[in-house]
mmCIF file of C-alpha atoms in Angstrom:
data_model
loop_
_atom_site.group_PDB
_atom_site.id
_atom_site.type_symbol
_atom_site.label_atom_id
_atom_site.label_comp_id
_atom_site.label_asym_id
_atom_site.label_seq_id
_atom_site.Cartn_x
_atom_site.Cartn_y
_atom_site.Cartn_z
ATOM 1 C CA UNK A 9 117.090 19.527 108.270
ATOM 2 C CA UNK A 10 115.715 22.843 109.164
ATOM 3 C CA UNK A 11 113.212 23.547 112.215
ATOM 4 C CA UNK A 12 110.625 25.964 112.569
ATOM 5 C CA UNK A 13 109.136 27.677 115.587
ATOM 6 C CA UNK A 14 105.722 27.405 114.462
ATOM 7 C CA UNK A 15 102.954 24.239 112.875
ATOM 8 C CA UNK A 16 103.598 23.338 109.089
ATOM 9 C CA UNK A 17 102.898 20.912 106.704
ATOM 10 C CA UNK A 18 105.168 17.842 106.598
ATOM 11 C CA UNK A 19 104.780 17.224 103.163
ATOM 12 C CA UNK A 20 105.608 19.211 99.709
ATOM 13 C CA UNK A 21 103.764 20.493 97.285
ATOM 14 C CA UNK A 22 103.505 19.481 93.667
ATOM 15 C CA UNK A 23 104.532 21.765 91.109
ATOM 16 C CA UNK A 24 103.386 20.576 87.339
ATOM 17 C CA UNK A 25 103.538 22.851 84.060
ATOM 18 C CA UNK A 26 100.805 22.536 81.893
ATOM 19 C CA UNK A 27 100.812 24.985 78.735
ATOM 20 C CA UNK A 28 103.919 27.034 77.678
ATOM 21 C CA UNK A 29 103.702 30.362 74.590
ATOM 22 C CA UNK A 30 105.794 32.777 73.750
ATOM 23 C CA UNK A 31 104.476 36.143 73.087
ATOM 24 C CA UNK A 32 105.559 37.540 69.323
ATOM 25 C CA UNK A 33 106.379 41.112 68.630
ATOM 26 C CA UNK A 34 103.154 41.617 66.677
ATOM 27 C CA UNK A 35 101.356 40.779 69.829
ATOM 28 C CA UNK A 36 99.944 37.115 68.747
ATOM 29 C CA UNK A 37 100.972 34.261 70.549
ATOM 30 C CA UNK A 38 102.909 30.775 69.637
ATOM 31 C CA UNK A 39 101.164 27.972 71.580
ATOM 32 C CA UNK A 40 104.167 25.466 72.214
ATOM 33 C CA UNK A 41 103.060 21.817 72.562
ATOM 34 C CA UNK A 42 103.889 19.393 75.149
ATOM 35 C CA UNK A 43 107.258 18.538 73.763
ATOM 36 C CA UNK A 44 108.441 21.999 74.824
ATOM 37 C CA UNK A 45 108.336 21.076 78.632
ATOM 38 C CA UNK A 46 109.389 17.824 80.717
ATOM 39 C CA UNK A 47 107.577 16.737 84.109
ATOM 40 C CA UNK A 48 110.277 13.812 84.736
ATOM 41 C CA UNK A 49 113.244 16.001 84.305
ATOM 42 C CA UNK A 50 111.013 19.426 85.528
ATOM 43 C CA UNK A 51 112.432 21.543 82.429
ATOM 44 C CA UNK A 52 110.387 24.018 80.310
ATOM 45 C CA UNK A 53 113.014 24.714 76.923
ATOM 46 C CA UNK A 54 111.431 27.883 75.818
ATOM 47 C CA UNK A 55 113.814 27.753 72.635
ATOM 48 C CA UNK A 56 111.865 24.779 71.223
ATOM 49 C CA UNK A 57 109.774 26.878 68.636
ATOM 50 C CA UNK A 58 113.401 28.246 67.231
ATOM 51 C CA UNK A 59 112.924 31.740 67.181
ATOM 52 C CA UNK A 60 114.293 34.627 69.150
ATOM 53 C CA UNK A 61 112.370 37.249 68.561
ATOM 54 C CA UNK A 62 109.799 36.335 71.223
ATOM 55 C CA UNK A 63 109.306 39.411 73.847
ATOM 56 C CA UNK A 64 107.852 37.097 77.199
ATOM 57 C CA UNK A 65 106.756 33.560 77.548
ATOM 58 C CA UNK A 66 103.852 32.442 79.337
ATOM 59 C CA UNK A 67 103.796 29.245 81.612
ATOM 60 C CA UNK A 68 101.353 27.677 83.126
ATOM 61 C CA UNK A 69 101.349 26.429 86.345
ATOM 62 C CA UNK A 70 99.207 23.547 88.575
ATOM 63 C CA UNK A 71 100.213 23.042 92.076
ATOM 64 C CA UNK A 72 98.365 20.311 94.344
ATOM 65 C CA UNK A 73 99.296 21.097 98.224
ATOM 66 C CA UNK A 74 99.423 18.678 100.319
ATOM 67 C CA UNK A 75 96.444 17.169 102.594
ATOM 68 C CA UNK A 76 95.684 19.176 105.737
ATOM 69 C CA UNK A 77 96.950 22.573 103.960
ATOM 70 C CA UNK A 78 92.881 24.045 103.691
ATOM 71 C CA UNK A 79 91.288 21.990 106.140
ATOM 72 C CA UNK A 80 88.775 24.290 108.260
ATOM 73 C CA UNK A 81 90.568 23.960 111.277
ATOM 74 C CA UNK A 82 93.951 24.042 110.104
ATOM 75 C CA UNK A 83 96.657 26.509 112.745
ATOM 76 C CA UNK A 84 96.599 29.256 109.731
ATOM 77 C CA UNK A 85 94.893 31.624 108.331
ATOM 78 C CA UNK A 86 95.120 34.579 105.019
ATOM 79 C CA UNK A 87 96.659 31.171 103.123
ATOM 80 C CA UNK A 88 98.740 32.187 99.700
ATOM 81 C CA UNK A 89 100.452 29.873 97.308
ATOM 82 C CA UNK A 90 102.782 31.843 95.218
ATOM 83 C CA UNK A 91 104.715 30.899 92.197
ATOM 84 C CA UNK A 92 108.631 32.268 92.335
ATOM 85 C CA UNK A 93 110.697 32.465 89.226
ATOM 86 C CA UNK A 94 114.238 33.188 90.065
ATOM 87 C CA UNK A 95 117.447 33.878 87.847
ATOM 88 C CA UNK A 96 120.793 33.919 89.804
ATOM 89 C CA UNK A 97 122.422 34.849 86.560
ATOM 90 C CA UNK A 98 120.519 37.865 85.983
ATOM 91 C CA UNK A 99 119.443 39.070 89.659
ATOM 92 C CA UNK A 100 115.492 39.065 88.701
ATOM 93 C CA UNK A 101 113.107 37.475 91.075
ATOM 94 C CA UNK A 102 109.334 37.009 89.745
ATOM 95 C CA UNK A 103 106.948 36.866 91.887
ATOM 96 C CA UNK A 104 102.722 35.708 90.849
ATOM 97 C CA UNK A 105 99.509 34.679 93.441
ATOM 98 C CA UNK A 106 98.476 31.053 92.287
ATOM 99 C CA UNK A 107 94.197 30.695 92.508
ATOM 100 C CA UNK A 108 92.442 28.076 94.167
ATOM 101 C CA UNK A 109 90.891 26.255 91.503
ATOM 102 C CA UNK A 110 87.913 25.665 93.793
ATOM 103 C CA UNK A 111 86.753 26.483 97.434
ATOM 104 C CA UNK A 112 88.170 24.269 99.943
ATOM 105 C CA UNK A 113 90.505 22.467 96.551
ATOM 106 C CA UNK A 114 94.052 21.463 97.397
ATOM 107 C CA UNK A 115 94.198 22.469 93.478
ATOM 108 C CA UNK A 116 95.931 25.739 92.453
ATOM 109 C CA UNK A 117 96.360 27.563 89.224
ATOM 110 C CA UNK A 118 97.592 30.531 87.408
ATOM 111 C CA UNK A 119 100.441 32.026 84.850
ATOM 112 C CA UNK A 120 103.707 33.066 84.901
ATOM 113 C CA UNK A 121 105.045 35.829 82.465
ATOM 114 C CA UNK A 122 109.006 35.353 81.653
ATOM 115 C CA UNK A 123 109.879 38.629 80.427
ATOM 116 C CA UNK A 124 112.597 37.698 77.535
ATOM 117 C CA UNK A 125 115.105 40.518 78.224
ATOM 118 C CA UNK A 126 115.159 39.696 81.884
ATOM 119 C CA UNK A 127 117.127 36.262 81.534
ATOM 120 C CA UNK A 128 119.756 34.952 79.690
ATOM 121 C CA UNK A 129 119.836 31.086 80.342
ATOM 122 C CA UNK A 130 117.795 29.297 83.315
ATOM 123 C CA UNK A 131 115.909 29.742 85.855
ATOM 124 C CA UNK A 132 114.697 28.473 88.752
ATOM 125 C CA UNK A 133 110.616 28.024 89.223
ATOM 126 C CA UNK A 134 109.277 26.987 93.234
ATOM 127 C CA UNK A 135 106.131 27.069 95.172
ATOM 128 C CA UNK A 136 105.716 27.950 98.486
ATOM 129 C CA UNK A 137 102.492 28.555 100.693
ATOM 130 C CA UNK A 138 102.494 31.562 102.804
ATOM 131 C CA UNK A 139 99.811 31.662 105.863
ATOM 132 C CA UNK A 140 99.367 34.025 108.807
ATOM 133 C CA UNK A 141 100.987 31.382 111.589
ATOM 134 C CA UNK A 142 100.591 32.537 115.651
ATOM 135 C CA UNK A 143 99.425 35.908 114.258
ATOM 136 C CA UNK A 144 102.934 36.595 112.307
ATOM 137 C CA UNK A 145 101.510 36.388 108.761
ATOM 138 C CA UNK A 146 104.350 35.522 105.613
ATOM 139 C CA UNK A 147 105.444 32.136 107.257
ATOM 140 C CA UNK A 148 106.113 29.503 104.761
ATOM 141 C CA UNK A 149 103.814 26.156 105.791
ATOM 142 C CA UNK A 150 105.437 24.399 102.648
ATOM 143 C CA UNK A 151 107.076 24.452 99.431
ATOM 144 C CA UNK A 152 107.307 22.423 96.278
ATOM 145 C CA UNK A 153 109.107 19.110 96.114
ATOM 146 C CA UNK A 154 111.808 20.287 93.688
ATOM 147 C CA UNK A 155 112.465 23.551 91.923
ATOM 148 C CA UNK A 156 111.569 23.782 88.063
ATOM 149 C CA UNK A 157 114.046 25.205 85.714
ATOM 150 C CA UNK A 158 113.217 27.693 83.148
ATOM 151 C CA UNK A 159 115.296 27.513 80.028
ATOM 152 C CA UNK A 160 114.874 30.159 77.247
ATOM 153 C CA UNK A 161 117.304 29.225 74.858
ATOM 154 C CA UNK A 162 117.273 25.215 75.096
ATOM 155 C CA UNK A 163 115.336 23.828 71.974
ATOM 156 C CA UNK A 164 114.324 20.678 74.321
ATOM 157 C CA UNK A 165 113.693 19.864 77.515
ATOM 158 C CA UNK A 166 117.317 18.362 78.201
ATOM 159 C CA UNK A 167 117.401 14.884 79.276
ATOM 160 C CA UNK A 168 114.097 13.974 79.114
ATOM 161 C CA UNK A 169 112.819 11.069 81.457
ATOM 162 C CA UNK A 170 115.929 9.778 83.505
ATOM 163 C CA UNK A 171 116.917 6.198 82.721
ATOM 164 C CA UNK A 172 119.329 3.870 83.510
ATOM 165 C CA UNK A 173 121.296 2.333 80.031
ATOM 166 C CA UNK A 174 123.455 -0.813 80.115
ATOM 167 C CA UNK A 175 124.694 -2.889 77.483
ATOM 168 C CA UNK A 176 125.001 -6.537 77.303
ATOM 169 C CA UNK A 177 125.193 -9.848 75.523
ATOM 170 C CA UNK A 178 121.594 -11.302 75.800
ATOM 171 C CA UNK A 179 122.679 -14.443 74.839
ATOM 172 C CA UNK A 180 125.825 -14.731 77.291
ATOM 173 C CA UNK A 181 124.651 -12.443 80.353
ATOM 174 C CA UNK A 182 124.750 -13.150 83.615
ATOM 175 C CA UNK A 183 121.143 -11.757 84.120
ATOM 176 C CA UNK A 184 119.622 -14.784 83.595
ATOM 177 C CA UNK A 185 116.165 -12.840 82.631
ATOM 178 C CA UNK A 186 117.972 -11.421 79.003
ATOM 179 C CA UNK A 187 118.485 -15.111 77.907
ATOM 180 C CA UNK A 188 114.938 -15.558 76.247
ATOM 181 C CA UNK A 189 115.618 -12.150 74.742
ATOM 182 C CA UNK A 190 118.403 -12.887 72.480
ATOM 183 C CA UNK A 191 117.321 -12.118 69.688
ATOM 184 C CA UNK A 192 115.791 -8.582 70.655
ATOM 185 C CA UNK A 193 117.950 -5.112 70.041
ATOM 186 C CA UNK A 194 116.887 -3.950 73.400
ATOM 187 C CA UNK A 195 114.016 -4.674 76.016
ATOM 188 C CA UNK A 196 112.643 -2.156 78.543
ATOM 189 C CA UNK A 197 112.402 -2.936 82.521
ATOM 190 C CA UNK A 198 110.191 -0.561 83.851
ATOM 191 C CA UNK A 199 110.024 -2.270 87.831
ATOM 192 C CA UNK A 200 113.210 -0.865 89.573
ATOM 193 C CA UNK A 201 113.897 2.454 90.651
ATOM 194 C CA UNK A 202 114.165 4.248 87.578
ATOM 195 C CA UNK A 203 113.405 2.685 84.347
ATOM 196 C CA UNK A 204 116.430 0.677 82.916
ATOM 197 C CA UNK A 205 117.032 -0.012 79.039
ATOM 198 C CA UNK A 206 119.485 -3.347 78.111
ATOM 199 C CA UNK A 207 121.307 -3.069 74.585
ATOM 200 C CA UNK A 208 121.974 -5.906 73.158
ATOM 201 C CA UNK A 209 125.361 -6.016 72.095
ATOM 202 C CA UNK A 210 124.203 -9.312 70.065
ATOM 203 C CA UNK A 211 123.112 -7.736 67.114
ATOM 204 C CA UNK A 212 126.059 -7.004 65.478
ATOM 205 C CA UNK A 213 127.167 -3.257 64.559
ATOM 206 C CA UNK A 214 124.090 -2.107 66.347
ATOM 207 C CA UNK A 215 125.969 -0.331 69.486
ATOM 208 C CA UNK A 216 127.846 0.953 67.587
ATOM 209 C CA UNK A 217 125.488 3.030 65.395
ATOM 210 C CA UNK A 218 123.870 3.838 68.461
ATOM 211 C CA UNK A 219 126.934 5.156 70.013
ATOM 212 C CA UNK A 220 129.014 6.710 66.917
ATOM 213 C CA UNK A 221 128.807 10.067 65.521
ATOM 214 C CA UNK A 222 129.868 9.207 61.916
ATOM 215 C CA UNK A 223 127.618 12.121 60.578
ATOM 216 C CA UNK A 224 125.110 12.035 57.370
ATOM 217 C CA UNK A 225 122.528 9.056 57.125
ATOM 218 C CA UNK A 226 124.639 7.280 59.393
ATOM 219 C CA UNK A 227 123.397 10.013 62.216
ATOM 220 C CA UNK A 228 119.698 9.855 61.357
ATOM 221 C CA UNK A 229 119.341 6.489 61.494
ATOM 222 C CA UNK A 230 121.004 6.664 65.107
ATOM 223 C CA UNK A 231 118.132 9.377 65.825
ATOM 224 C CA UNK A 232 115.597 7.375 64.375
ATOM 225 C CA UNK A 233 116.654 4.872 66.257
ATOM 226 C CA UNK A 234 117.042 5.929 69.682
ATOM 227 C CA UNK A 235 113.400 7.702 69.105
ATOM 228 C CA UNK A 236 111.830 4.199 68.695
ATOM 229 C CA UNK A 237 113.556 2.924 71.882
ATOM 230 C CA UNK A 238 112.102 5.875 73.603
ATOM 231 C CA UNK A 239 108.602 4.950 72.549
ATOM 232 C CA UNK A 240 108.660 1.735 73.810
ATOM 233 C CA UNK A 241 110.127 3.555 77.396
ATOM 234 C CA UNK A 242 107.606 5.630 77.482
ATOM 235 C CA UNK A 243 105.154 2.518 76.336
ATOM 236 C CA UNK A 244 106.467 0.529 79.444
ATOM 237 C CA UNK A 245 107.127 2.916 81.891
ATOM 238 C CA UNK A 246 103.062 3.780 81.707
ATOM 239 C CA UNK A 247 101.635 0.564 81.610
ATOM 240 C CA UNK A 248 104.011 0.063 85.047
ATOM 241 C CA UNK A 249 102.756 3.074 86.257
ATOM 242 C CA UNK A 250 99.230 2.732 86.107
ATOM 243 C CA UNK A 251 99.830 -1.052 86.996
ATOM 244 C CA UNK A 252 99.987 -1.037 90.552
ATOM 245 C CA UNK A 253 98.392 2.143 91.758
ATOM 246 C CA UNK A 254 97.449 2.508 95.253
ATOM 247 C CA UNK A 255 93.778 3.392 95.828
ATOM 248 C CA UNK A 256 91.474 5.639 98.488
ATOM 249 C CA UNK A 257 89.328 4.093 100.513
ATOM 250 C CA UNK A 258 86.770 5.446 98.072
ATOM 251 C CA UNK A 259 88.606 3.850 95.239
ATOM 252 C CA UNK A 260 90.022 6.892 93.909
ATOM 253 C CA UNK A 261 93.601 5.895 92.586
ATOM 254 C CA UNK A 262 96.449 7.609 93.804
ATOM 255 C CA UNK A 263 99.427 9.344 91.908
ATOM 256 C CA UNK A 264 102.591 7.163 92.595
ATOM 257 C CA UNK A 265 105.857 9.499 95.024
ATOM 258 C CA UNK A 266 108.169 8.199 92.612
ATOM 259 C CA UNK A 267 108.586 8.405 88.708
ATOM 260 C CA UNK A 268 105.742 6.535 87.900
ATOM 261 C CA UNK A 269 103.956 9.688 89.404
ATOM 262 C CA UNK A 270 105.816 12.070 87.164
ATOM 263 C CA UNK A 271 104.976 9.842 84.212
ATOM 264 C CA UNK A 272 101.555 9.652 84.703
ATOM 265 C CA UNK A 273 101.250 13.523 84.698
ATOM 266 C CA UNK A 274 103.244 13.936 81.606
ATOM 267 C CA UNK A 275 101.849 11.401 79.914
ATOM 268 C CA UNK A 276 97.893 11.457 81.018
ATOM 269 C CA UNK A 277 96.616 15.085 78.824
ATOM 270 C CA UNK A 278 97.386 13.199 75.601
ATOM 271 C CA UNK A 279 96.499 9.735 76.489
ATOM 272 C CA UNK A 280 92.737 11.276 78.029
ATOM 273 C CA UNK A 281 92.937 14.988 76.623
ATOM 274 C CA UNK A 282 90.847 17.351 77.874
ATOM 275 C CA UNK A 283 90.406 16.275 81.492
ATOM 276 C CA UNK A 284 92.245 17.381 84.681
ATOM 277 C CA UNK A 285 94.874 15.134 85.698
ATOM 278 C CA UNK A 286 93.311 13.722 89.040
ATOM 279 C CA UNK A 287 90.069 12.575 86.746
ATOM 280 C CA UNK A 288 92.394 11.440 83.701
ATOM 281 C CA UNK A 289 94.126 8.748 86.144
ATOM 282 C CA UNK A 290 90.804 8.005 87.616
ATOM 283 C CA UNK A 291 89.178 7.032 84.135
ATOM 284 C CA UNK A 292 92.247 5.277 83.159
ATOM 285 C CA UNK A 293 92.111 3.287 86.374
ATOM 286 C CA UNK A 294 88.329 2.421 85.906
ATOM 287 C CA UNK A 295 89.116 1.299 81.850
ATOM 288 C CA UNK A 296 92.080 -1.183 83.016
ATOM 289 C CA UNK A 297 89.971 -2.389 86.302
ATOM 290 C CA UNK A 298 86.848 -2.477 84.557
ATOM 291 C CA UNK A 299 85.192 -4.588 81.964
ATOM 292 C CA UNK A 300 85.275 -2.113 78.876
ATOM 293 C CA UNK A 301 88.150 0.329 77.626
ATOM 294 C CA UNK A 302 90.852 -0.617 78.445
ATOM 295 C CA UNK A 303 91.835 -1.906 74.344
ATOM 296 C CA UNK A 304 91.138 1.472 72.978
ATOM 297 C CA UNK A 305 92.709 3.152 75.081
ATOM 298 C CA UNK A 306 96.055 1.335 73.820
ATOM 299 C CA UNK A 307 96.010 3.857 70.683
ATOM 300 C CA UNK A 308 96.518 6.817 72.674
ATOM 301 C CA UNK A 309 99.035 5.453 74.920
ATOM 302 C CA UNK A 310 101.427 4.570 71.940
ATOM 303 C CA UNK A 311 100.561 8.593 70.154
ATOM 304 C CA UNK A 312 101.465 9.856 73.588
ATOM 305 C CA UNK A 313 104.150 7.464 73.957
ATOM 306 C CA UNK A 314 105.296 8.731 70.051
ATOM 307 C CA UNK A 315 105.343 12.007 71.180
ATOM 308 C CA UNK A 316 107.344 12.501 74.150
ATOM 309 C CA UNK A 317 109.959 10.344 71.981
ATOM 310 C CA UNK A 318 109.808 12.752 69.106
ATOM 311 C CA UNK A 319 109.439 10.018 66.595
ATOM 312 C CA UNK A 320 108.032 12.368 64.049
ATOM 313 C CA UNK A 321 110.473 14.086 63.959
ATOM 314 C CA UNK A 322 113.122 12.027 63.461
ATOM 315 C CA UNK A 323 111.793 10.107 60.974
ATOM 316 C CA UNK A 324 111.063 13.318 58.952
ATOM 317 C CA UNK A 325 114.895 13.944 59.233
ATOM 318 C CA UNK A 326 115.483 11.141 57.705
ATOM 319 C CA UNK A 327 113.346 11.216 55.116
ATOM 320 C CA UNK A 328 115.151 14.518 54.222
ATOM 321 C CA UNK A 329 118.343 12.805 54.088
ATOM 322 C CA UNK A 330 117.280 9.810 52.102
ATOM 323 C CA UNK A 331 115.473 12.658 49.530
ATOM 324 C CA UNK A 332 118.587 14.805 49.394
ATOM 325 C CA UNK A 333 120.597 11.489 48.761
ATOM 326 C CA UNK A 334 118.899 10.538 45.834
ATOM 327 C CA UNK A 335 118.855 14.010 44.584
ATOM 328 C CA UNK A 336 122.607 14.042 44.585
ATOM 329 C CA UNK A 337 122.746 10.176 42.990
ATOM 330 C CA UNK A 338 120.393 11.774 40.005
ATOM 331 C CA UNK A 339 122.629 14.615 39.536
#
């Protein structure tokens, strides 16, 4: 634990990344989707677009600081938030002033620019806020709650949303809450700690696929696979998420500490595009409180669900491999 001769804030700030492009040697831009960075596992895999001929990659960045940090009458003044990219493998430290999104907003924005010839592998992407403190000014009043890491050759953010994986016999297990299960691959239990996933080693030869590397079809089916067990995570870890959200005094939900918190800002641009975050959970909140909403809203859970599981894609891989099969059995 560190001390501090001077006031600051007792809580972190929240770091989020919210667009990611690369900048192309003609001077256009590739917009990378949301597949190209992870809020769970706080990893942007600039290597997702496969190319390398990209000159600098542009991130961008939402911080929330924590309450108390603009308050009128707080004991600083001259406040900053800046954004600090920093490569121990390379030596360079970047350096860019966030913007309040609004006057008095605990919201901040802005971009950082990863130069391409300045790293090799990852980075390392904080947030502190800097304020003028008992008149010496550059004191740090807080930081963010974890550092990001910048990849630029990883073709996906690695790991994805951190789960815990067990196998078992449904039928014979000593969790008593499998037994009406048995004849299910897998099920999904979103309410401990981090989300946990039961195989079911019941369904013969299917752990095995899941587990083997025995290459050709045999390998995209285990993709395909393990893509439609991520959907239903993803599925279940929202619907626990936005089950049993705390709420202001106003009524004004509240973004979970834990990973249901992470989730929800991952998950919420694609399940109510085009808001902010904050109001995203809020109209999610009023559709599964309220009378109305709350159904249709099931369609974009499952396409956001579909995406961060890159289902698409692995069912386009094997599709490939089925076509390329058949071409060979024709020849």
């Amino acid at each position: 634990m560190k001390f501090y001769p001077y006031k600051r804030l007792n809580r972190p700030i929240v770091l989020r990344v919210i667009s990611a492009s690369l900048k192309l040697p003609d001077g256009s831009r590739d917009h990378l989707d949301t597949s190209a960075y992870s809020v769970p596992q706080r990893t942007v895999a600039l290597g997702v677009a496969q190319r390398e001929d990209w000159v600098s990659a542009r991130i961008g960045l939402s911080a929330t600081l924590p309450p108390g940090a603009t308050d009128p009458d707080a004991p600083w003044t001259d406040l900053r938030v800046l954004a600090v990219l920093t490569d121990g493998d390379t030596n360079v430290r970047t350096t860019v002033d966030l913007r309040q999104d609004t006057p008095e907003s605990k919201e901040w924005s802005g971009e950082m620019e990863v130069l391409r010839d300045d790293h090799v592998g990852r980075a390392d992407l904080a947030v502190h806020a800097v304020a003028t403190v008992d008149g010496v000014p550059g004191r740090s009043i807080t930081e963010s709650d974890g550092d990001w890491t910048v990849d630029v050759v990883a073709e996906e953010p690695l790991g994805g949303l951190r789960l815990d994986v067990k196998q078992a016999s449904f039928s014979r297990s000593a969790r008593e809450w499998l037994r009406p299960y048995a004849d299910a691959p897998w099920v999904v239990d979103a309410s401990g700690r981090v989300p946990l996933v039961m195989i079911n080693t019941d369904v013969e030869g299917f752990s095995d696929l899941l587990g083997g590397e025995s290459g050709g079809i045999e390998n995209k089916v285990h993709e395909l696979l393990v893509s439609q067990m991520a959907t239903d995570v993803w599925t279940a870890v929202f619907h626990s998420a936005v089950g049993d959200l705390e709420v202001e005094p106003d009524g004004s939900p509240v973004f979970p500490a834990d990973w249901r918190g992470e989730v929800l800002r991952e998950m919420l641009p694609d399940v109510v595009p085009g808001l902010r975050v904050e109001e995203a959970l809020r109209q999610v909140h009023r559709r599964r409180t309220g009378d109305a909403g709350w159904v249709e809203l099931q369609t974009r859970i499952h396409y956001a669900a579909v995406r961060r599981a890159g289902a698409s894609k692995s069912l386009a891989n094997v599709l490939r491999a089925l076509q390329q099969m058949n071409r060979e059995d024709s020849a």
